[in-house]
mmCIF file of C-alpha atoms and ligand atoms in Angstrom:
data_model
loop_
_atom_site.group_PDB
_atom_site.id
_atom_site.type_symbol
_atom_site.label_atom_id
_atom_site.label_comp_id
_atom_site.label_asym_id
_atom_site.label_seq_id
_atom_site.Cartn_x
_atom_site.Cartn_y
_atom_site.Cartn_z
ATOM 1 C CA UNK W 799 0.000 0.000 0.000
ATOM 2 C CA UNK W 800 1.150 3.484 -0.769
ATOM 3 C CA UNK W 801 2.063 5.511 2.291
ATOM 4 C CA UNK W 802 2.132 9.187 1.391
ATOM 5 C CA UNK W 803 2.647 11.414 4.374
ATOM 6 C CA UNK W 804 1.246 14.883 4.827
ATOM 7 C CA UNK W 805 2.628 16.483 7.967
ATOM 8 C CA UNK W 806 3.106 13.149 9.682
ATOM 9 C CA UNK W 807 -0.361 12.055 8.593
ATOM 10 C CA UNK W 808 -0.626 8.970 6.496
ATOM 11 C CA UNK W 809 -2.626 9.741 3.359
ATOM 12 C CA UNK W 810 -3.501 6.785 1.144
ATOM 13 C CA UNK W 811 -7.039 7.460 -0.029
ATOM 14 C CA UNK W 812 -8.336 10.868 -1.096
ATOM 15 C CA UNK W 813 -11.956 11.725 -1.912
ATOM 16 C CA UNK W 814 -12.566 14.693 -4.224
ATOM 17 C CA UNK W 815 -16.136 16.002 -4.128
ATOM 18 C CA UNK W 816 -16.918 17.864 -7.335
ATOM 19 C CA UNK W 817 -13.945 16.047 -8.877
ATOM 20 C CA UNK W 818 -15.518 16.114 -12.354
ATOM 21 C CA UNK W 819 -15.842 19.908 -12.284
ATOM 22 C CA UNK W 820 -13.475 22.609 -13.494
ATOM 23 C CA UNK W 821 -11.197 23.013 -10.444
ATOM 24 C CA UNK W 822 -11.931 19.552 -8.999
ATOM 25 C CA UNK W 823 -10.746 17.748 -12.139
ATOM 26 C CA UNK W 824 -7.460 19.672 -12.078
ATOM 27 C CA UNK W 825 -7.020 18.667 -8.415
ATOM 28 C CA UNK W 826 -7.632 15.055 -9.468
ATOM 29 C CA UNK W 827 -5.026 15.264 -12.248
ATOM 30 C CA UNK W 828 -2.411 16.395 -9.756
ATOM 31 C CA UNK W 829 -3.396 13.875 -7.067
ATOM 32 C CA UNK W 830 -3.169 10.999 -9.553
ATOM 33 C CA UNK W 831 0.574 11.732 -9.779
ATOM 34 C CA UNK W 832 1.041 11.146 -6.032
ATOM 35 C CA UNK W 833 0.285 7.417 -6.162
ATOM 36 C CA UNK W 834 -2.653 7.808 -3.749
ATOM 37 C CA UNK W 835 -6.020 6.211 -4.391
ATOM 38 C CA UNK W 836 -8.316 8.958 -5.672
ATOM 39 C CA UNK W 837 -12.102 8.745 -5.531
ATOM 40 C CA UNK W 838 -14.215 11.279 -7.402
ATOM 41 C CA UNK W 839 -17.680 11.934 -5.964
ATOM 42 C CA UNK W 840 -19.798 14.024 -8.307
ATOM 43 C CA UNK W 841 -23.441 14.326 -9.350
ATOM 44 C CA UNK W 842 -22.476 15.720 -12.794
ATOM 45 C CA UNK W 843 -24.777 18.719 -12.398
ATOM 46 C CA UNK W 844 -22.007 20.813 -13.976
ATOM 47 C CA UNK W 845 -19.158 18.285 -13.954
ATOM 48 C CA UNK W 846 -18.214 16.570 -17.203
ATOM 49 C CA UNK W 847 -17.047 13.028 -17.835
ATOM 50 C CA UNK W 848 -14.535 14.233 -20.421
ATOM 51 C CA UNK W 849 -12.638 16.064 -17.638
ATOM 52 C CA UNK W 850 -11.832 12.784 -15.836
ATOM 53 C CA UNK W 851 -12.222 10.005 -18.403
ATOM 54 C CA UNK W 852 -8.439 9.806 -18.965
ATOM 55 C CA UNK W 853 -8.179 8.280 -15.454
ATOM 56 C CA UNK W 854 -10.940 5.677 -15.762
ATOM 57 C CA UNK W 855 -8.560 2.794 -16.525
ATOM 58 C CA UNK W 856 -6.139 3.635 -13.711
ATOM 59 C CA UNK W 857 -6.408 1.171 -10.781
ATOM 60 C CA UNK W 858 -5.851 4.027 -8.333
ATOM 61 C CA UNK W 859 -8.892 5.900 -9.635
ATOM 62 C CA UNK W 860 -12.548 5.347 -8.872
ATOM 63 C CA UNK W 861 -15.680 7.297 -9.661
ATOM 64 C CA UNK W 862 -18.840 7.522 -7.599
ATOM 65 C CA UNK W 863 -21.785 9.177 -9.301
ATOM 66 C CA UNK W 864 -23.436 10.484 -6.168
ATOM 67 C CA UNK W 865 -25.114 13.520 -4.683
ATOM 68 C CA UNK W 866 -24.051 15.237 -1.470
ATOM 69 C CA UNK W 867 -27.719 15.745 -0.685
ATOM 70 C CA UNK W 868 -28.085 11.963 -0.495
ATOM 71 C CA UNK W 869 -26.630 11.139 2.930
ATOM 72 C CA UNK W 870 -26.431 7.405 2.234
ATOM 73 C CA UNK W 871 -24.277 7.999 -0.848
ATOM 74 C CA UNK W 872 -21.794 10.337 0.804
ATOM 75 C CA UNK W 873 -21.656 8.223 4.005
ATOM 76 C CA UNK W 874 -20.635 5.189 1.933
ATOM 77 C CA UNK W 875 -18.117 7.208 -0.119
ATOM 78 C CA UNK W 876 -16.253 8.360 3.022
ATOM 79 C CA UNK W 877 -15.479 4.817 4.179
ATOM 80 C CA UNK W 878 -11.689 4.382 4.442
ATOM 81 C CA UNK W 879 -10.875 7.921 3.255
ATOM 82 C CA UNK W 880 -7.913 9.845 4.769
ATOM 83 C CA UNK W 881 -8.411 13.274 3.211
ATOM 84 C CA UNK W 882 -11.267 15.026 1.400
ATOM 85 C CA UNK W 883 -10.867 17.841 -1.104
ATOM 86 C CA UNK W 884 -14.334 19.365 -1.009
ATOM 87 C CA UNK W 885 -14.861 21.239 -4.273
ATOM 88 C CA UNK W 886 -18.517 20.377 -4.966
ATOM 89 C CA UNK W 887 -20.814 23.386 -4.792
ATOM 90 C CA UNK W 888 -23.016 25.583 -6.864
ATOM 91 C CA UNK W 889 -20.480 28.309 -7.736
ATOM 92 C CA UNK W 890 -22.821 30.658 -9.631
ATOM 93 C CA UNK W 891 -22.781 33.885 -7.582
ATOM 94 C CA UNK W 892 -25.474 35.543 -9.731
ATOM 95 C CA UNK W 893 -28.003 32.773 -9.117
ATOM 96 C CA UNK W 894 -28.577 33.774 -5.473
ATOM 97 C CA UNK W 895 -30.502 36.874 -6.520
ATOM 98 C CA UNK W 896 -33.154 34.796 -8.315
ATOM 99 C CA UNK W 897 -33.060 31.493 -6.397
ATOM 100 C CA UNK W 898 -32.539 31.816 -2.646
ATOM 101 C CA UNK W 899 -32.489 28.068 -1.948
ATOM 102 C CA UNK W 900 -29.796 26.765 -4.272
ATOM 103 C CA UNK W 901 -26.717 27.892 -2.325
ATOM 104 C CA UNK W 902 -28.314 26.960 0.975
ATOM 105 C CA UNK W 903 -28.857 23.394 -0.226
ATOM 106 C CA UNK W 904 -25.928 22.783 -2.596
ATOM 107 C CA UNK W 905 -23.345 24.503 -0.424
ATOM 108 C CA UNK W 906 -24.440 24.560 3.243
ATOM 109 C CA UNK W 907 -26.537 21.383 3.474
ATOM 110 C CA UNK W 908 -24.137 19.535 1.167
ATOM 111 C CA UNK W 909 -21.145 20.531 3.331
ATOM 112 C CA UNK W 910 -22.988 19.553 6.517
ATOM 113 C CA UNK W 911 -23.771 16.140 4.990
ATOM 114 C CA UNK W 912 -20.118 15.693 4.054
ATOM 115 C CA UNK W 913 -18.892 16.636 7.533
ATOM 116 C CA UNK W 914 -21.367 14.234 9.131
ATOM 117 C CA UNK W 915 -20.203 11.470 6.808
ATOM 118 C CA UNK W 916 -16.596 12.289 7.723
ATOM 119 C CA UNK W 917 -17.399 12.250 11.434
ATOM 120 C CA UNK W 918 -19.175 8.877 11.223
ATOM 121 C CA UNK W 919 -16.299 7.369 9.213
ATOM 122 C CA UNK W 920 -13.559 9.071 11.307
ATOM 123 C CA UNK W 921 -12.111 10.851 8.226
ATOM 124 C CA UNK W 922 -9.525 13.205 9.780
ATOM 125 C CA UNK W 923 -8.707 15.801 7.084
ATOM 126 C CA UNK W 924 -10.654 18.160 4.826
ATOM 127 C CA UNK W 925 -9.556 20.871 2.385
ATOM 128 C CA UNK W 926 -12.307 23.270 1.328
ATOM 129 C CA UNK W 927 -12.598 25.526 -1.721
ATOM 130 C CA UNK W 928 -13.927 28.788 -0.290
ATOM 131 C CA UNK W 929 -13.978 32.199 -1.894
ATOM 132 C CA UNK W 930 -13.016 35.855 -1.665
ATOM 133 C CA UNK W 931 -16.747 36.652 -1.555
ATOM 134 C CA UNK W 932 -16.801 35.773 2.187
ATOM 135 C CA UNK W 933 -15.111 39.173 2.755
ATOM 136 C CA UNK W 934 -17.972 41.119 1.151
ATOM 137 C CA UNK W 935 -16.925 44.643 0.148
ATOM 138 C CA UNK W 936 -13.678 44.726 2.097
ATOM 139 C CA UNK W 937 -12.292 48.149 2.940
ATOM 140 C CA UNK W 938 -8.745 46.785 3.224
ATOM 141 C CA UNK W 939 -7.257 45.860 -0.165
ATOM 142 C CA UNK W 940 -5.287 43.636 -0.583
ATOM 143 C CA UNK W 941 -7.500 41.843 1.935
ATOM 144 C CA UNK W 942 -5.719 39.636 4.496
ATOM 145 C CA UNK W 943 -7.196 36.469 6.045
ATOM 146 C CA UNK W 944 -7.704 38.177 9.426
ATOM 147 C CA UNK W 945 -9.901 40.900 7.892
ATOM 148 C CA UNK W 946 -13.245 41.363 9.636
ATOM 149 C CA UNK W 947 -16.077 41.567 10.193
ATOM 150 C CA UNK W 948 -16.925 39.224 7.345
ATOM 151 C CA UNK W 949 -20.053 40.663 5.725
ATOM 152 C CA UNK W 950 -20.841 38.806 2.480
ATOM 153 C CA UNK W 951 -23.106 40.659 0.045
ATOM 154 C CA UNK W 952 -24.166 37.602 -2.027
ATOM 155 C CA UNK W 953 -26.063 34.510 -0.922
ATOM 156 C CA UNK W 954 -23.203 32.512 -2.438
ATOM 157 C CA UNK W 955 -20.663 34.303 -0.219
ATOM 158 C CA UNK W 956 -22.936 33.799 2.778
ATOM 159 C CA UNK W 957 -23.246 30.090 2.066
ATOM 160 C CA UNK W 958 -19.479 29.667 1.774
ATOM 161 C CA UNK W 959 -18.929 31.538 5.046
ATOM 162 C CA UNK W 960 -21.452 29.220 6.707
ATOM 163 C CA UNK W 961 -19.519 26.234 5.281
ATOM 164 C CA UNK W 962 -16.288 27.652 6.693
ATOM 165 C CA UNK W 963 -17.913 27.973 10.130
ATOM 166 C CA UNK W 964 -19.189 24.380 10.009
ATOM 167 C CA UNK W 965 -15.743 23.131 8.987
ATOM 168 C CA UNK W 966 -13.857 25.039 11.701
ATOM 169 C CA UNK W 967 -16.299 23.926 14.399
ATOM 170 C CA UNK W 968 -16.216 20.274 13.279
ATOM 171 C CA UNK W 969 -12.415 20.467 13.238
ATOM 172 C CA UNK W 970 -12.280 21.597 16.858
ATOM 173 C CA UNK W 971 -15.117 19.414 18.111
ATOM 174 C CA UNK W 972 -14.247 16.152 16.344
ATOM 175 C CA UNK W 973 -10.440 16.301 16.095
ATOM 176 C CA UNK W 974 -10.284 16.935 12.360
ATOM 177 C CA UNK W 975 -7.731 19.035 10.476
ATOM 178 C CA UNK W 976 -8.966 21.480 7.910
ATOM 179 C CA UNK W 977 -7.635 23.768 5.200
ATOM 180 C CA UNK W 978 -9.866 26.589 4.013
ATOM 181 C CA UNK W 979 -8.804 28.233 0.757
ATOM 182 C CA UNK W 980 -10.354 31.577 -0.132
ATOM 183 C CA UNK W 981 -9.928 31.756 -3.882
ATOM 184 C CA UNK W 982 -9.765 34.768 -6.158
ATOM 185 C CA UNK W 983 -11.417 34.181 -9.562
ATOM 186 C CA UNK W 984 -9.970 30.952 -10.912
ATOM 187 C CA UNK W 985 -9.597 30.619 -14.682
ATOM 188 C CA UNK W 986 -8.111 28.100 -17.071
ATOM 189 C CA UNK W 987 -8.657 25.060 -19.241
ATOM 190 C CA UNK W 988 -12.065 23.337 -18.638
ATOM 191 C CA UNK W 989 -13.587 26.560 -17.312
ATOM 192 C CA UNK W 990 -17.331 26.382 -17.889
ATOM 193 C CA UNK W 991 -18.543 29.650 -16.384
ATOM 194 C CA UNK W 992 -17.423 33.192 -15.591
ATOM 195 C CA UNK W 993 -16.531 36.345 -17.486
ATOM 196 C CA UNK W 994 -14.175 34.839 -20.105
ATOM 197 C CA UNK W 995 -16.698 32.147 -21.091
ATOM 198 C CA UNK W 996 -19.461 34.813 -21.195
ATOM 199 C CA UNK W 997 -17.419 37.102 -23.449
ATOM 200 C CA UNK W 998 -16.448 34.323 -25.866
ATOM 201 C CA UNK W 999 -20.093 33.244 -26.164
ATOM 202 C CA UNK W 1000 -21.344 36.818 -26.609
ATOM 203 C CA UNK W 1001 -18.752 37.550 -29.297
ATOM 204 C CA UNK W 1002 -19.653 34.373 -31.161
ATOM 205 C CA UNK W 1003 -23.289 35.474 -31.179
ATOM 206 C CA UNK W 1004 -22.403 39.025 -32.235
ATOM 207 C CA UNK W 1005 -18.834 39.537 -33.538
ATOM 208 C CA UNK W 1006 -19.285 43.337 -33.875
ATOM 209 C CA UNK W 1007 -20.309 44.196 -30.328
ATOM 210 C CA UNK W 1008 -19.534 43.213 -26.736
ATOM 211 C CA UNK W 1009 -21.881 44.037 -23.891
ATOM 212 C CA UNK W 1010 -20.063 44.348 -20.560
ATOM 213 C CA UNK W 1011 -22.020 44.156 -17.325
ATOM 214 C CA UNK W 1012 -21.597 47.194 -15.039
ATOM 215 C CA UNK W 1013 -19.248 50.056 -15.947
ATOM 216 C CA UNK W 1014 -16.400 47.730 -16.992
ATOM 217 C CA UNK W 1015 -14.183 49.029 -14.192
ATOM 218 C CA UNK W 1016 -14.827 46.106 -11.820
ATOM 219 C CA UNK W 1017 -11.271 45.194 -11.019
ATOM 220 C CA UNK W 1018 -10.391 41.758 -9.667
ATOM 221 C CA UNK W 1019 -7.653 39.214 -9.186
ATOM 222 C CA UNK W 1020 -7.667 36.251 -11.599
ATOM 223 C CA UNK W 1021 -5.594 33.177 -10.842
ATOM 224 C CA UNK W 1022 -4.652 30.456 -13.293
ATOM 225 C CA UNK W 1023 -6.055 27.064 -12.269
ATOM 226 C CA UNK W 1024 -2.560 25.510 -12.468
ATOM 227 C CA UNK W 1025 -1.334 28.024 -9.869
ATOM 228 C CA UNK W 1026 -4.457 27.453 -7.785
ATOM 229 C CA UNK W 1027 -4.064 23.687 -7.584
ATOM 230 C CA UNK W 1028 -0.343 24.009 -7.047
ATOM 231 C CA UNK W 1029 -1.019 26.369 -4.129
ATOM 232 C CA UNK W 1030 -3.613 24.284 -2.355
ATOM 233 C CA UNK W 1031 -1.648 21.031 -2.584
ATOM 234 C CA UNK W 1032 1.430 22.883 -1.368
ATOM 235 C CA UNK W 1033 -0.431 24.379 1.605
ATOM 236 C CA UNK W 1034 -1.936 21.032 2.659
ATOM 237 C CA UNK W 1035 1.568 19.604 2.591
ATOM 238 C CA UNK W 1036 3.200 22.461 4.482
ATOM 239 C CA UNK W 1037 0.742 23.659 7.154
ATOM 240 C CA UNK W 1038 -0.470 21.806 10.188
ATOM 241 C CA UNK W 1039 -2.777 23.828 12.453
ATOM 242 C CA UNK W 1040 -6.145 22.381 13.410
ATOM 243 C CA UNK W 1041 -7.652 24.976 11.065
ATOM 244 C CA UNK W 1042 -5.518 26.506 8.298
ATOM 245 C CA UNK W 1043 -6.990 29.452 6.373
ATOM 246 C CA UNK W 1044 -5.308 30.821 3.246
ATOM 247 C CA UNK W 1045 -6.103 33.337 0.560
ATOM 248 C CA UNK W 1046 -5.140 32.025 -2.868
ATOM 249 C CA UNK W 1047 -4.930 34.603 -5.647
ATOM 250 C CA UNK W 1048 -2.693 36.514 -8.009
ATOM 251 C CA UNK W 1049 -0.992 39.702 -6.863
ATOM 252 C CA UNK W 1050 -2.604 42.126 -9.277
ATOM 253 C CA UNK W 1051 -5.976 42.790 -10.849
ATOM 254 C CA UNK W 1052 -7.525 43.332 -14.257
ATOM 255 C CA UNK W 1053 -10.794 45.097 -14.989
ATOM 256 C CA UNK W 1054 -13.733 43.801 -17.039
ATOM 257 C CA UNK W 1055 -12.936 46.045 -20.025
ATOM 258 C CA UNK W 1056 -9.331 44.796 -19.988
ATOM 259 C CA UNK W 1057 -10.608 41.208 -20.089
ATOM 260 C CA UNK W 1058 -12.890 42.163 -22.992
ATOM 261 C CA UNK W 1059 -9.905 43.555 -24.918
ATOM 262 C CA UNK W 1060 -7.874 40.376 -24.372
ATOM 263 C CA UNK W 1061 -10.721 38.096 -25.476
ATOM 264 C CA UNK W 1062 -11.322 40.240 -28.582
ATOM 265 C CA UNK W 1063 -7.601 40.108 -29.463
ATOM 266 C CA UNK W 1064 -7.363 36.375 -28.925
ATOM 267 C CA UNK W 1065 -10.439 35.784 -31.101
ATOM 268 C CA UNK W 1066 -8.743 37.800 -33.840
ATOM 269 C CA UNK W 1067 -11.605 40.332 -33.961
ATOM 270 C CA UNK W 1068 -11.278 44.032 -34.785
ATOM 271 C CA UNK W 1069 -13.351 47.227 -34.402
ATOM 272 C CA UNK W 1070 -15.575 45.794 -31.711
ATOM 273 C CA UNK W 1071 -17.952 48.217 -30.074
ATOM 274 C CA UNK W 1072 -18.056 47.860 -26.269
ATOM 275 C CA UNK W 1073 -21.262 48.812 -24.463
ATOM 276 C CA UNK W 1074 -21.921 48.892 -20.725
ATOM 277 C CA UNK W 1075 -25.047 48.070 -18.748
ATOM 278 C CA UNK W 1076 -23.892 50.674 -16.198
ATOM 279 C CA UNK W 1077 -23.459 50.888 -12.429
ATOM 280 C CA UNK W 1078 -20.387 49.860 -10.453
ATOM 281 C CA UNK W 1079 -21.412 46.188 -10.201
ATOM 282 C CA UNK W 1080 -22.085 43.565 -12.863
ATOM 283 C CA UNK W 1081 -25.019 42.120 -10.894
ATOM 284 C CA UNK W 1082 -26.547 42.204 -7.429
ATOM 285 C CA UNK W 1083 -23.981 40.722 -5.051
ATOM 286 C CA UNK W 1084 -21.025 41.487 -7.329
ATOM 287 C CA UNK W 1085 -18.009 42.846 -5.405
ATOM 288 C CA UNK W 1086 -16.489 45.475 -7.736
ATOM 289 C CA UNK W 1087 -12.956 45.399 -6.330
ATOM 290 C CA UNK W 1088 -11.171 42.287 -5.122
ATOM 291 C CA UNK W 1089 -7.525 41.617 -4.431
ATOM 292 C CA UNK W 1090 -6.394 39.182 -1.754
ATOM 293 C CA UNK W 1091 -3.264 39.507 0.368
ATOM 294 C CA UNK W 1092 -1.326 36.279 -0.127
ATOM 295 C CA UNK W 1093 1.411 36.884 2.457
ATOM 296 C CA UNK W 1094 0.434 33.742 4.394
ATOM 297 C CA UNK W 1095 0.893 31.546 1.311
ATOM 298 C CA UNK W 1096 4.140 33.348 0.535
ATOM 299 C CA UNK W 1097 5.397 32.609 4.070
ATOM 300 C CA UNK W 1098 4.806 28.894 3.388
ATOM 301 C CA UNK W 1099 6.905 29.208 0.233
ATOM 302 C CA UNK W 1100 4.252 29.422 -2.534
ATOM 303 C CA UNK W 1101 3.747 32.235 -5.017
ATOM 304 C CA UNK W 1102 1.703 32.488 -8.209
ATOM 305 C CA UNK W 1103 3.536 32.227 -11.498
ATOM 306 C CA UNK W 1104 0.964 34.068 -13.665
ATOM 307 C CA UNK W 1105 -0.315 37.654 -13.449
ATOM 308 C CA UNK W 1106 -4.064 38.259 -13.744
ATOM 309 C CA UNK W 1107 -3.696 39.394 -17.385
ATOM 310 C CA UNK W 1108 -1.566 36.353 -18.294
ATOM 311 C CA UNK W 1109 -4.056 34.023 -16.596
ATOM 312 C CA UNK W 1110 -6.901 35.602 -18.581
ATOM 313 C CA UNK W 1111 -4.996 35.492 -21.868
ATOM 314 C CA UNK W 1112 -3.945 31.863 -21.500
ATOM 315 C CA UNK W 1113 -7.514 30.905 -20.569
ATOM 316 C CA UNK W 1114 -9.023 32.804 -23.490
ATOM 317 C CA UNK W 1115 -6.629 31.049 -25.887
ATOM 318 C CA UNK W 1116 -7.532 27.593 -24.601
ATOM 319 C CA UNK W 1117 -11.295 28.160 -24.293
ATOM 320 C CA UNK W 1118 -11.636 29.719 -27.753
ATOM 321 C CA UNK W 1119 -10.501 26.346 -29.115
ATOM 322 C CA UNK W 1120 -12.307 24.045 -26.678
ATOM 323 C CA UNK W 1121 -15.685 25.718 -26.088
HETATM 324 P P1 LIG T 1594 -17.818 23.538 -11.118
HETATM 325 O O1 LIG T 1594 -19.281 23.825 -11.220
HETATM 326 O O2 LIG T 1594 -17.052 23.278 -12.360
HETATM 327 O O3 LIG T 1594 -17.550 22.351 -10.111
HETATM 328 C C1 LIG T 1594 -18.460 21.935 -9.114
HETATM 329 C C2 LIG T 1594 -18.576 20.421 -9.212
HETATM 330 O O4 LIG T 1594 -19.384 19.954 -8.126
HETATM 331 C C3 LIG T 1594 -19.242 19.949 -10.494
HETATM 332 O O5 LIG T 1594 -18.508 18.847 -11.024
HETATM 333 C C4 LIG T 1594 -20.637 19.505 -10.049
HETATM 334 O O6 LIG T 1594 -21.168 18.495 -10.891
HETATM 335 C C5 LIG T 1594 -20.352 19.033 -8.637
HETATM 336 N N1 LIG T 1594 -21.498 19.117 -7.724
HETATM 337 C C6 LIG T 1594 -22.296 20.198 -7.510
HETATM 338 N N2 LIG T 1594 -23.232 19.900 -6.595
HETATM 339 C C7 LIG T 1594 -23.027 18.622 -6.206
HETATM 340 C C8 LIG T 1594 -23.674 17.746 -5.290
HETATM 341 N N3 LIG T 1594 -24.757 18.135 -4.602
HETATM 342 N N4 LIG T 1594 -23.196 16.490 -5.135
HETATM 343 C C9 LIG T 1594 -22.105 16.077 -5.848
HETATM 344 N N5 LIG T 1594 -21.462 16.859 -6.743
HETATM 345 C C10 LIG T 1594 -21.921 18.114 -6.920
HETATM 346 O O7 LIG T 1594 -17.200 24.808 -10.339
HETATM 347 P P2 LIG T 1594 -15.687 25.226 -10.062
HETATM 348 O O8 LIG T 1594 -15.503 26.574 -10.624
HETATM 349 O O9 LIG T 1594 -14.760 24.134 -10.424
HETATM 350 O O10 LIG T 1594 -15.704 25.382 -8.485
HETATM 351 C C11 LIG T 1594 -15.187 24.396 -7.619
HETATM 352 C C12 LIG T 1594 -15.221 24.933 -6.200
HETATM 353 O O11 LIG T 1594 -14.391 26.107 -6.089
HETATM 354 C C13 LIG T 1594 -16.614 25.353 -5.731
HETATM 355 O O12 LIG T 1594 -16.740 25.002 -4.377
HETATM 356 C C14 LIG T 1594 -16.594 26.854 -5.880
HETATM 357 O O13 LIG T 1594 -17.495 27.467 -4.998
HETATM 358 C C15 LIG T 1594 -15.156 27.167 -5.535
HETATM 359 N N6 LIG T 1594 -14.667 28.423 -6.092
HETATM 360 C C16 LIG T 1594 -14.550 28.582 -7.440
HETATM 361 C C17 LIG T 1594 -14.063 29.783 -7.934
HETATM 362 C C18 LIG T 1594 -13.880 30.001 -9.414
HETATM 363 O O14 LIG T 1594 -13.462 31.102 -9.811
HETATM 364 N N7 LIG T 1594 -14.142 29.034 -10.279
HETATM 365 C C19 LIG T 1594 -13.715 30.825 -7.065
HETATM 366 C C20 LIG T 1594 -13.870 30.636 -5.699
HETATM 367 C C21 LIG T 1594 -14.325 29.422 -5.220
#
């Protein structure tokens, strides 16, 4: 049996919830190189088989088509697991303004069900994909992990903050270790949602004109998925508190108009008219300015290799071909 060690913990079997999704499937790719047994648990609501099918013949890989809202399915999946990467969620921030239940169920209830399954099966470690939106409209930028009070302005951000609270309290009450990663906007190959995908689709529908939500000056940090996965695996390996909380982002920002320009260039289009829906936000719950302080990750020894603009450009190039 393989005996990988993470901070003196023996890690042989890793469960990845949402492992067929955008970020989850990249986590799986990296974990498959460690020699651990990797189990993907996914209901394929947005996950895609093509993101993981290259592992199907590997004896170290297994797939469970299951739903975190089905407690029997997730209880069974946690049997014998040493570490969970919990990436399953509904990540659509905009949806909360029209459907108030989806993030409550898919994020909070789903995370509670996972933690209960972990508790019953004595699974000792969990790494969670949280978000910058837990900070709300932070007045300190770059925003450090100790920033407070945390006042999310989207139901998505609220649901992720609730998940964080469940995870920290389970960690202290039931002797688990946890890693909470507050991500900037993650972009890259297999991306299925977000501003770059929206712009490519809009420009395919109308190659003369690009509508940008808000005033186009929303300025945010974008991190390449390769950097993201590199960072979270590195942090799990190199930090060992009961609860470990890290921002994971790039060190600069790009605004929505700048992203529009890059996508237009990469699609080889010219003389595109940009129009704006107006207002400082793209939608209700949108945080117009986001940049995370990543000093804690730097102290561990990790730093991003892409800027925001490079992350966006590389993603646009790949998605223009694959979408
Ligand atoms: P994604 O939609 O591609 O991945 C989510 C995966 O979870 C999908 O494969 C989906 O099928 C699965 N899933 C959803 N609900 C499930 C359920 N009830 N049971 C089992 N599987 C379920 O999204 P993503 O962008 O890869 O996001 C992954 C994680 O990272 C999410 O938790 C998201 O909130 C978080 N995150 C993403 C970003 C980003 O910019 N993409 C930023 C911050 C945080």
